[in-house]
Coordinates of C-alpha atoms in Angstrom, one line a residue:
M14 CA 78.4 -0.5 54.2
R15 CA 75.9 0.3 57.0
I16 CA 75.2 3.9 58.2
V17 CA 76.0 4.2 62.0
V18 CA 73.3 6.3 63.9
S19 CA 74.6 8.0 67.0
E20 CA 71.7 9.0 69.3
P21 CA 72.5 10.7 72.7
H22 CA 70.7 9.4 76.0
C23 CA 68.8 12.5 76.6
P24 CA 65.6 14.1 75.3
K25 CA 65.4 14.9 71.6
S26 CA 63.5 18.2 72.3
V27 CA 62.9 20.8 75.3
Q28 CA 59.8 22.9 75.2
G29 CA 59.0 22.2 71.5
F30 CA 62.7 22.9 70.4
S31 CA 64.9 20.2 69.1
Y32 CA 68.5 20.4 69.9
D33 CA 69.5 17.9 67.1
P34 CA 67.6 18.7 64.1
E35 CA 69.7 16.2 62.1
P36 CA 70.0 12.9 64.1
N37 CA 71.6 11.1 61.1
R38 CA 74.7 13.3 60.8
S39 CA 78.1 11.8 60.9
F40 CA 80.6 12.0 63.7
D41 CA 82.9 14.4 61.9
R42 CA 80.1 16.8 61.3
L43 CA 79.2 16.6 64.9
V44 CA 82.7 17.5 65.9
C45 CA 82.8 20.4 63.6
E46 CA 79.7 21.7 65.0
T47 CA 80.7 21.4 68.4
E48 CA 84.0 23.2 67.8
S49 CA 81.9 26.0 66.1
F50 CA 79.7 26.1 69.0
A51 CA 82.7 26.5 71.4
K52 CA 83.9 29.4 69.3
K53 CA 80.5 31.2 69.7
L54 CA 80.5 30.6 73.5
H55 CA 83.9 32.1 73.7
A56 CA 82.8 35.1 71.7
L57 CA 79.7 35.5 73.8
K58 CA 82.0 35.3 77.0
T59 CA 84.4 38.0 75.9
G60 CA 81.7 40.3 74.4
R61 CA 78.6 39.5 76.7
S62 CA 75.8 42.3 77.1
D63 CA 72.6 42.6 79.2
R64 CA 70.5 41.6 75.9
G65 CA 69.4 38.1 75.6
F66 CA 71.3 35.6 73.2
V67 CA 69.5 34.8 69.9
V68 CA 69.1 31.2 68.8
R69 CA 68.6 30.9 65.1
V70 CA 67.6 27.7 63.6
S71 CA 67.6 27.2 59.8
E72 CA 64.7 25.5 58.0
D73 CA 67.0 22.6 56.8
D74 CA 67.5 21.6 60.5
M75 CA 63.9 21.6 61.4
D76 CA 62.3 18.4 62.1
S77 CA 59.5 17.3 59.9
D78 CA 57.4 15.8 62.6
E79 CA 53.7 16.1 62.7
D80 CA 53.6 17.5 66.3
V81 CA 55.5 20.6 65.4
D82 CA 53.0 23.6 66.0
Q83 CA 51.9 26.2 63.7
S84 CA 54.1 28.9 65.1
A85 CA 57.2 26.9 64.3
Q86 CA 56.2 26.3 60.6
E87 CA 55.5 30.4 60.4
E88 CA 59.0 30.9 61.8
E89 CA 60.2 28.5 59.2
E90 CA 58.9 30.8 56.6
D91 CA 60.6 33.7 58.0
F92 CA 64.0 31.5 57.9
S93 CA 64.7 31.9 61.5
Q94 CA 63.3 32.2 65.1
I95 CA 64.6 34.6 67.8
C96 CA 64.3 33.6 71.3
T97 CA 65.2 36.2 74.2
C98 CA 66.1 35.2 77.7
D99 CA 65.8 38.4 79.6
D100 CA 64.7 36.7 82.7
L101 CA 67.8 34.5 82.9
Y102 CA 70.9 36.1 84.2
L103 CA 74.1 34.5 85.3
S104 CA 77.1 36.0 86.8
D105 CA 80.4 35.9 85.2
D106 CA 81.9 33.2 87.7
E107 CA 78.9 31.0 87.6
F108 CA 78.6 31.2 83.8
D109 CA 82.4 30.4 83.6
H110 CA 82.0 27.4 85.9
E111 CA 78.8 26.3 84.1
L112 CA 80.5 26.6 80.9
E113 CA 83.6 24.7 81.7
Y114 CA 81.4 21.9 83.2
M115 CA 79.2 21.6 80.3
M116 CA 82.3 21.6 78.1
D117 CA 83.9 18.8 80.2
K118 CA 80.5 16.9 80.2
I119 CA 80.4 17.3 76.5
D120 CA 83.9 16.1 76.0
L121 CA 83.2 13.0 78.1
S122 CA 80.2 12.2 76.5
E123 CA 81.7 12.6 73.1
N124 CA 84.7 10.4 73.9
D125 CA 82.4 7.8 75.3
Y126 CA 80.2 8.0 72.2
Q127 CA 83.1 7.9 70.0
A128 CA 84.5 4.8 71.4
K129 CA 81.4 3.0 71.6
T130 CA 80.6 4.1 68.1
K131 CA 84.1 2.8 67.1
E132 CA 83.6 -0.4 69.0
D133 CA 80.2 -0.9 67.2
I134 CA 81.6 -0.1 63.9
K135 CA 84.4 -2.7 64.6
N136 CA 82.0 -5.3 65.7
Q137 CA 79.7 -4.7 62.9
V138 CA 82.9 -4.7 60.5
S139 CA 84.0 -8.0 61.9
V140 CA 80.5 -9.5 61.8
L141 CA 80.5 -8.3 58.1
E142 CA 83.9 -9.7 57.4
K143 CA 82.8 -13.0 58.7
E144 CA 79.5 -12.8 56.8
I145 CA 81.7 -12.0 53.8
M146 CA 84.1 -14.8 54.3
N147 CA 81.3 -17.2 54.8
E148 CA 79.6 -16.0 51.7
I149 CA 82.8 -16.4 49.9
E150 CA 83.4 -19.9 51.2
T151 CA 79.9 -20.8 50.3
S152 CA 80.4 -19.3 46.8
R153 CA 83.6 -21.3 46.4
S154 CA 82.0 -24.5 47.6
A155 CA 79.1 -23.8 45.2
L156 CA 81.5 -23.0 42.3
A157 CA 83.5 -26.4 43.1
R158 CA 80.1 -28.2 43.1
V159 CA 79.1 -26.6 39.9
E160 CA 82.5 -27.3 38.4
K161 CA 82.4 -30.9 39.4
Y162 CA 79.0 -31.3 38.0
R163 CA 79.8 -29.6 34.9
E164 CA 82.9 -32.1 34.5
N165 CA 80.6 -35.0 35.2
R166 CA 78.2 -33.9 32.7
R167 CA 80.9 -33.5 30.2
E168 CA 82.3 -37.0 30.8
V169 CA 78.7 -38.4 30.6
E170 CA 78.3 -36.5 27.3
R171 CA 81.5 -37.6 26.0
R172 CA 80.6 -41.1 26.7
L173 CA 77.3 -40.8 25.2
D174 CA 78.8 -39.2 22.1
L175 CA 81.3 -41.9 21.9
Q176 CA 78.6 -44.6 22.2
Y177 CA 76.6 -42.8 19.6
K178 CA 79.4 -42.4 17.3
R179 CA 80.2 -46.3 17.8
K180 CA 76.5 -47.1 17.0
V181 CA 76.7 -44.7 14.0
A182 CA 79.8 -46.4 12.8
E183 CA 78.4 -49.9 13.2
A184 CA 75.3 -49.0 11.4
F185 CA 77.3 -47.5 8.5
D186 CA 79.5 -50.6 8.3
T187 CA 76.4 -52.7 8.3
H188 CA 74.9 -50.6 5.5
M189 CA 77.9 -50.5 3.6
T190 CA 78.3 -54.3 3.9
A191 CA 74.9 -54.7 2.7
V192 CA 75.3 -52.3 -0.3
Q193 CA 78.6 -54.1 -1.2
R194 CA 76.8 -57.4 -1.0
E195 CA 73.9 -56.1 -3.1
H196 CA 76.4 -54.5 -5.5
K197 CA 78.4 -57.8 -5.8
I198 CA 75.4 -59.6 -6.5
K199 CA 74.2 -57.2 -9.2
S200 CA 77.6 -57.2 -10.7
Y201 CA 77.5 -61.0 -10.7
I202 CA 74.2 -61.1 -12.3
E203 CA 75.3 -58.5 -15.0
E204 CA 78.5 -60.3 -15.5
R205 CA 76.7 -63.6 -16.0
K206 CA 74.5 -61.8 -18.5
I207 CA 77.3 -60.2 -20.4
K208 CA 79.1 -63.4 -20.6
R209 CA 76.0 -65.3 -21.7
K210 CA 75.5 -62.8 -24.5
E211 CA 79.2 -62.8 -25.4
A212 CA 79.1 -66.7 -25.4
Q213 CA 75.9 -66.5 -27.7
E214 CA 77.4 -63.9 -29.9
L215 CA 80.8 -65.9 -30.0
A216 CA 78.7 -69.1 -30.9
K217 CA 77.0 -67.2 -33.6
K218 CA 80.2 -65.8 -34.8
R219 CA 81.9 -69.1 -34.8
E220 CA 78.9 -70.8 -36.6
R221 CA 78.9 -68.0 -39.3
A222 CA 82.8 -68.4 -39.5
N223 CA 82.7 -72.0 -40.1
Q224 CA 80.1 -71.7 -42.6
E225 CA 81.9 -68.9 -44.4
E226 CA 85.1 -71.0 -44.2
K227 CA 83.4 -74.0 -45.6
I228 CA 81.9 -71.8 -48.3
R229 CA 85.2 -70.1 -48.9
Q230 CA 87.1 -73.6 -49.1
E231 CA 84.6 -75.0 -51.5
K232 CA 84.5 -71.9 -53.7
G233 CA 88.3 -71.1 -53.2
E234 CA 89.8 -74.4 -54.0
K235 CA 90.3 -73.6 -57.7
E236 CA 91.5 -70.0 -57.2
V237 CA 93.9 -71.3 -54.6
I238 CA 95.3 -73.9 -56.9
E239 CA 95.8 -71.3 -59.5
R240 CA 97.6 -68.9 -57.4
V241 CA 99.7 -71.0 -55.1
S242 CA 102.2 -71.9 -58.0
V243 CA 103.0 -68.2 -58.5
V244 CA 103.2 -67.8 -54.8
A245 CA 105.4 -70.8 -54.3
L246 CA 107.9 -69.8 -56.8
T247 CA 108.0 -66.3 -55.5
L248 CA 108.7 -67.8 -52.1
E249 CA 111.3 -70.2 -53.3
K250 CA 113.2 -67.1 -54.9
H251 CA 113.0 -65.1 -51.8
R252 CA 114.1 -68.0 -49.5
L253 CA 117.0 -68.8 -51.9
K254 CA 117.9 -65.2 -51.8
K255 CA 118.0 -65.1 -48.1
L256 CA 120.2 -68.3 -48.0
E257 CA 122.7 -66.8 -50.6
E258 CA 122.8 -63.6 -48.4
L259 CA 123.4 -65.5 -45.2
E260 CA 126.2 -67.6 -46.9
A261 CA 127.8 -64.6 -48.2
M262 CA 127.6 -62.9 -44.8
N263 CA 129.1 -66.1 -42.9
K264 CA 132.0 -66.1 -45.5
E265 CA 132.8 -62.3 -44.9
L266 CA 132.5 -62.8 -40.9
K267 CA 135.0 -65.8 -41.2
S268 CA 137.5 -63.9 -43.3
R269 CA 137.2 -60.6 -41.2
L270 CA 137.3 -62.4 -37.8
N271 CA 139.9 -65.0 -39.0
E272 CA 138.5 -67.6 -36.8
D273 CA 137.4 -71.2 -37.2
F274 CA 134.0 -72.1 -36.3
R275 CA 134.0 -75.6 -37.5
S276 CA 134.0 -76.9 -33.8
F277 CA 130.5 -75.3 -33.5
E278 CA 129.1 -76.7 -36.7
K279 CA 130.6 -80.2 -35.7
R280 CA 128.7 -79.9 -32.5
I281 CA 125.5 -79.3 -34.3
G282 CA 126.1 -81.9 -36.8
R283 CA 126.8 -84.4 -34.1
A284 CA 123.7 -83.7 -32.2
I285 CA 121.6 -84.0 -35.3
R286 CA 123.2 -87.5 -36.2
Q287 CA 122.4 -88.7 -32.6
I288 CA 118.6 -87.9 -32.9
T289 CA 116.6 -90.9 -32.0
G290 CA 112.8 -91.3 -31.2
V291 CA 113.3 -91.3 -27.5
K292 CA 111.9 -88.4 -25.6
D293 CA 114.9 -87.7 -23.3
T294 CA 117.3 -88.0 -26.2
V295 CA 115.4 -85.5 -28.4
N296 CA 115.1 -83.1 -25.4
A297 CA 118.9 -83.4 -24.8
K298 CA 119.7 -82.5 -28.3
I299 CA 117.3 -79.7 -28.4
S300 CA 119.1 -78.1 -25.3
E301 CA 122.7 -78.8 -27.0
I302 CA 121.6 -77.0 -30.2
V303 CA 119.9 -74.1 -28.5
K304 CA 123.1 -73.8 -26.4
V305 CA 125.2 -73.6 -29.3
F306 CA 122.7 -71.0 -30.9
K307 CA 123.2 -68.8 -27.8
D308 CA 126.9 -69.1 -27.4
P309 CA 128.4 -65.6 -28.0
R310 CA 131.6 -67.0 -29.4
C311 CA 129.9 -68.2 -32.5
P312 CA 127.7 -65.9 -34.7
L313 CA 124.1 -66.9 -34.9
S314 CA 124.1 -66.8 -38.7
I315 CA 126.8 -69.5 -38.7
S316 CA 124.9 -71.6 -36.3
I317 CA 121.6 -71.4 -38.4
A318 CA 123.5 -72.2 -41.6
A319 CA 125.1 -75.3 -40.1
F320 CA 121.7 -76.4 -38.5
A321 CA 119.6 -76.0 -41.8
K322 CA 122.1 -77.8 -43.9
R323 CA 122.6 -80.8 -41.8
M324 CA 119.0 -81.1 -40.7
V325 CA 117.8 -81.3 -44.2
S326 CA 120.4 -84.0 -45.1
C327 CA 119.4 -86.0 -42.0
K328 CA 118.1 -89.5 -42.7
Q329 CA 117.0 -90.2 -38.9
N330 CA 113.5 -90.4 -37.6
P331 CA 111.6 -87.6 -39.5
F332 CA 109.2 -87.1 -36.6
A333 CA 112.0 -86.6 -34.1
C334 CA 113.8 -84.4 -36.4
S335 CA 110.6 -82.3 -37.3
Y336 CA 109.9 -81.8 -33.5
I337 CA 113.4 -80.4 -33.1
I338 CA 113.1 -78.1 -36.1
V339 CA 109.7 -76.8 -34.6
Y340 CA 111.1 -76.1 -31.2
V341 CA 114.4 -74.5 -32.6
T342 CA 112.6 -72.3 -35.3
S343 CA 110.0 -71.0 -32.5
K344 CA 112.9 -69.7 -30.5
F345 CA 114.9 -68.5 -33.7
P346 CA 112.2 -67.6 -36.2
Q347 CA 114.8 -66.5 -38.8
A348 CA 116.0 -70.0 -39.3
M349 CA 112.8 -71.2 -40.9
D350 CA 113.4 -69.6 -44.2
I351 CA 117.0 -70.6 -44.4
L352 CA 115.7 -74.3 -43.6
L353 CA 113.2 -74.1 -46.4
A354 CA 115.7 -72.7 -48.7
E355 CA 118.1 -75.7 -48.1
F356 CA 114.7 -78.0 -48.6
H357 CA 114.2 -76.3 -51.9
K358 CA 118.0 -76.9 -52.8
A359 CA 117.9 -80.5 -51.6
C360 CA 114.7 -81.3 -53.5
I361 CA 112.8 -79.2 -56.1
Y362 CA 109.6 -81.2 -55.2
T363 CA 109.4 -79.3 -51.9
V364 CA 108.4 -76.1 -53.9
P365 CA 106.8 -78.2 -55.8
N366 CA 108.6 -78.0 -59.1
H367 CA 109.4 -80.5 -61.6
D368 CA 112.2 -80.8 -64.2
V369 CA 111.4 -83.3 -67.0
N370 CA 114.9 -83.0 -68.6
S371 CA 116.7 -83.9 -65.3
Q372 CA 114.8 -87.4 -64.8
S373 CA 117.3 -89.3 -66.9
M374 CA 120.3 -88.4 -64.7
W375 CA 118.7 -89.5 -61.5
D376 CA 120.0 -92.8 -59.9
S377 CA 118.9 -94.7 -56.8
E378 CA 120.8 -92.7 -54.4
A379 CA 118.8 -89.7 -55.7
Y380 CA 115.5 -91.3 -55.2
E381 CA 116.6 -92.2 -51.8
R382 CA 117.5 -88.6 -51.0
L383 CA 114.2 -87.3 -52.5
D384 CA 112.2 -90.0 -50.3
S385 CA 113.9 -88.8 -47.1
T386 CA 113.6 -85.2 -47.8
M387 CA 110.1 -85.4 -48.6
R388 CA 109.4 -87.5 -45.5
L389 CA 111.0 -85.0 -43.4
Y390 CA 109.1 -82.1 -45.0
G391 CA 105.9 -84.0 -44.6
A392 CA 106.7 -84.6 -40.9
L393 CA 107.5 -80.9 -40.5
V394 CA 104.2 -79.6 -41.8
Q395 CA 102.0 -81.9 -39.7
T396 CA 104.1 -81.4 -36.4
D397 CA 102.1 -79.8 -33.6
I398 CA 103.9 -79.7 -30.2
R399 CA 101.3 -80.1 -27.4
G400 CA 101.4 -77.8 -24.3
G401 CA 102.2 -74.5 -26.1
N402 CA 105.9 -74.6 -25.8
A403 CA 106.5 -73.9 -29.4
T404 CA 104.6 -72.9 -32.5
N405 CA 105.0 -74.5 -35.9
L406 CA 105.9 -71.6 -38.4
H407 CA 105.3 -74.0 -41.3
G408 CA 102.3 -76.0 -40.3
I409 CA 99.6 -78.1 -41.7
E410 CA 98.1 -75.4 -43.9
H411 CA 101.5 -75.1 -45.8
G412 CA 101.1 -78.9 -46.3
W413 CA 97.6 -78.5 -47.7
A414 CA 98.9 -75.8 -50.1
W415 CA 101.9 -78.0 -51.1
L416 CA 99.3 -80.7 -52.1
A417 CA 97.2 -78.3 -54.1
R418 CA 100.3 -77.0 -55.8
F419 CA 101.5 -80.5 -56.5
F420 CA 98.4 -81.7 -58.3
N421 CA 98.1 -78.5 -60.2
N422 CA 101.7 -78.0 -61.4
I423 CA 102.9 -81.6 -62.0
S424 CA 101.8 -82.6 -65.4
A425 CA 103.6 -85.9 -65.7
I426 CA 103.5 -88.8 -63.4
N427 CA 106.6 -90.7 -63.1
I428 CA 108.8 -92.3 -60.6
A429 CA 110.1 -89.0 -59.1
T430 CA 106.6 -87.6 -58.6
A431 CA 105.2 -90.8 -57.2
T432 CA 108.2 -91.0 -54.8
A433 CA 107.9 -87.4 -53.8
L434 CA 104.1 -87.7 -53.3
N435 CA 104.1 -91.2 -51.5
A436 CA 106.9 -89.9 -49.1
F437 CA 105.0 -86.8 -48.3
L438 CA 101.7 -88.6 -47.6
Q439 CA 103.3 -91.1 -45.4
T440 CA 104.3 -88.6 -42.9
A441 CA 101.7 -85.8 -43.5
G442 CA 98.7 -87.7 -44.8
F443 CA 97.3 -88.3 -41.3
G444 CA 97.5 -84.7 -40.3
L445 CA 96.0 -83.5 -43.5
H446 CA 93.0 -86.0 -43.2
Q447 CA 92.3 -84.9 -39.5
R448 CA 92.5 -81.4 -40.5
Y449 CA 90.7 -81.3 -43.9
K450 CA 88.6 -84.8 -43.9
S451 CA 86.5 -84.9 -46.8
Q452 CA 88.2 -82.4 -48.7
F453 CA 91.5 -84.3 -48.4
V454 CA 89.6 -87.4 -49.6
K455 CA 88.3 -85.7 -52.6
V456 CA 91.7 -84.4 -53.6
M457 CA 93.1 -87.9 -53.4
N458 CA 90.4 -89.3 -55.6
V459 CA 91.4 -87.1 -58.9
E460 CA 94.6 -86.9 -60.8
P461 CA 95.5 -84.5 -63.4
E462 CA 95.9 -85.9 -67.1
G463 CA 96.8 -83.3 -69.5
R464 CA 94.5 -80.5 -69.2
T465 CA 91.5 -82.4 -67.9
M466 CA 90.6 -83.8 -64.6
K467 CA 89.0 -87.4 -64.4
T468 CA 88.3 -89.9 -61.8
S469 CA 90.7 -92.9 -62.0
L470 CA 91.0 -96.3 -60.5
L471 CA 94.8 -95.7 -60.4
S472 CA 94.2 -93.1 -57.7
T473 CA 92.1 -95.4 -55.8
E474 CA 94.4 -98.3 -55.9
Y475 CA 97.3 -96.0 -55.2
T476 CA 95.4 -94.6 -52.2
A477 CA 94.7 -98.1 -50.9
V478 CA 98.3 -98.8 -50.8
L479 CA 99.1 -95.6 -49.0
D480 CA 96.5 -96.3 -46.5
L481 CA 98.2 -99.5 -45.3
Q482 CA 101.5 -97.7 -45.1
N483 CA 99.9 -94.6 -43.4
N484 CA 98.4 -96.9 -40.9
N485 CA 101.8 -98.2 -39.8
Q486 CA 103.1 -94.9 -39.9
H487 CA 100.1 -93.5 -37.7
Y488 CA 101.0 -96.0 -35.1
Q489 CA 104.6 -94.9 -35.0
R490 CA 103.6 -91.2 -35.0
N491 CA 101.2 -91.6 -32.1
D492 CA 103.7 -93.5 -30.1
Y493 CA 106.0 -90.7 -30.8
I494 CA 103.7 -87.8 -29.9
D495 CA 102.5 -89.5 -26.7
C496 CA 106.1 -89.4 -25.4
Y497 CA 105.9 -85.7 -25.5

């Protein structure tokens, strides 16, 4: 806020004396001093004397101008200056009139001065308000421009930041892709190295295993022959015991359930009698037998017993029957021991075992039964179903063990032993030769005679006859296997 300076339109000093020692005083102070001056004049009027009036000027009201003379400075040190006016004399009427005139003049001048001062103040205030409003508008406009500029800068920075982030993400993706590609290449190389090492180690292991197998087979032939007889007898007893337990359990089931399961047994027997060497027929009979096995109305033990008994007595195509046996026993492994027990009951040479005292009681029908049973047993041990649909639980290794036991345990050569060996080799000879090759040939070129082993022309002649028969059987077998 500006300070308003009021200056009268008259000289500031008269004969060296200043009537307004404080020119910058306010309007209120001026009014107060005027009223004080009027009171002093009124007191002077009522109590006037012949002596002159005294004008006192304080040192605070003195002007500090350089043209103030030395006498005024000395009077300021004395704090006041007395001025007598003995030569001036006014009458009472003149004094009153002059005083009233001066008071009116002072009032008019004061009113004009006050109005002018107020007008000036108003003008200056309005000008100031306009300037302030202009400054406010200018500030607001400047602030708006600054805010707009700030928003624009933020948008630009946001876009730049987004663009930078996108570039960083693209660079990161490119780097990760390169790293993954390099990692895959390294992993592939390492994997190839590992596979190569594993293949080499596996080849070495196989080579060592083959060598060990050859050495073991060559060195262990005699040991196997010596031990297999005891093992065979133990297995025979174990299997026969299982068969007896199964028959006892089936008898107890039939009596307890009081039901007749002959219809299921007849279905199994009919399916076995209808077996032929045709692929579709064999598959149909397998499905029919498996369906009976899975029928909840008939206990599985009864179905297994009926299947084993009727299959061993079957005189149909041995290779087709062996295929069905392998498939069914792979689905129901517990049926294999029961089937082998029925083989042992039907023919003691399937163990192999030999009873010299019973040879006199054999007739042509017994030899026929011996031949068919051994053919079926030989077909069973060499059957191998292609495609992995079934696994032979009594495979070619059991046929090789049977052949070793046969030559080791049979001390006499007669019609029964020749018939059993001939029937077995006609169906299993090809598989044994394919698997054991030269070892099979060596075994066929020796025959036991008493307690010694010798090379015999009889073995050679017998082998030649068997070769002719095996060739015919080989063609039949290949035709049958190719159907599957």
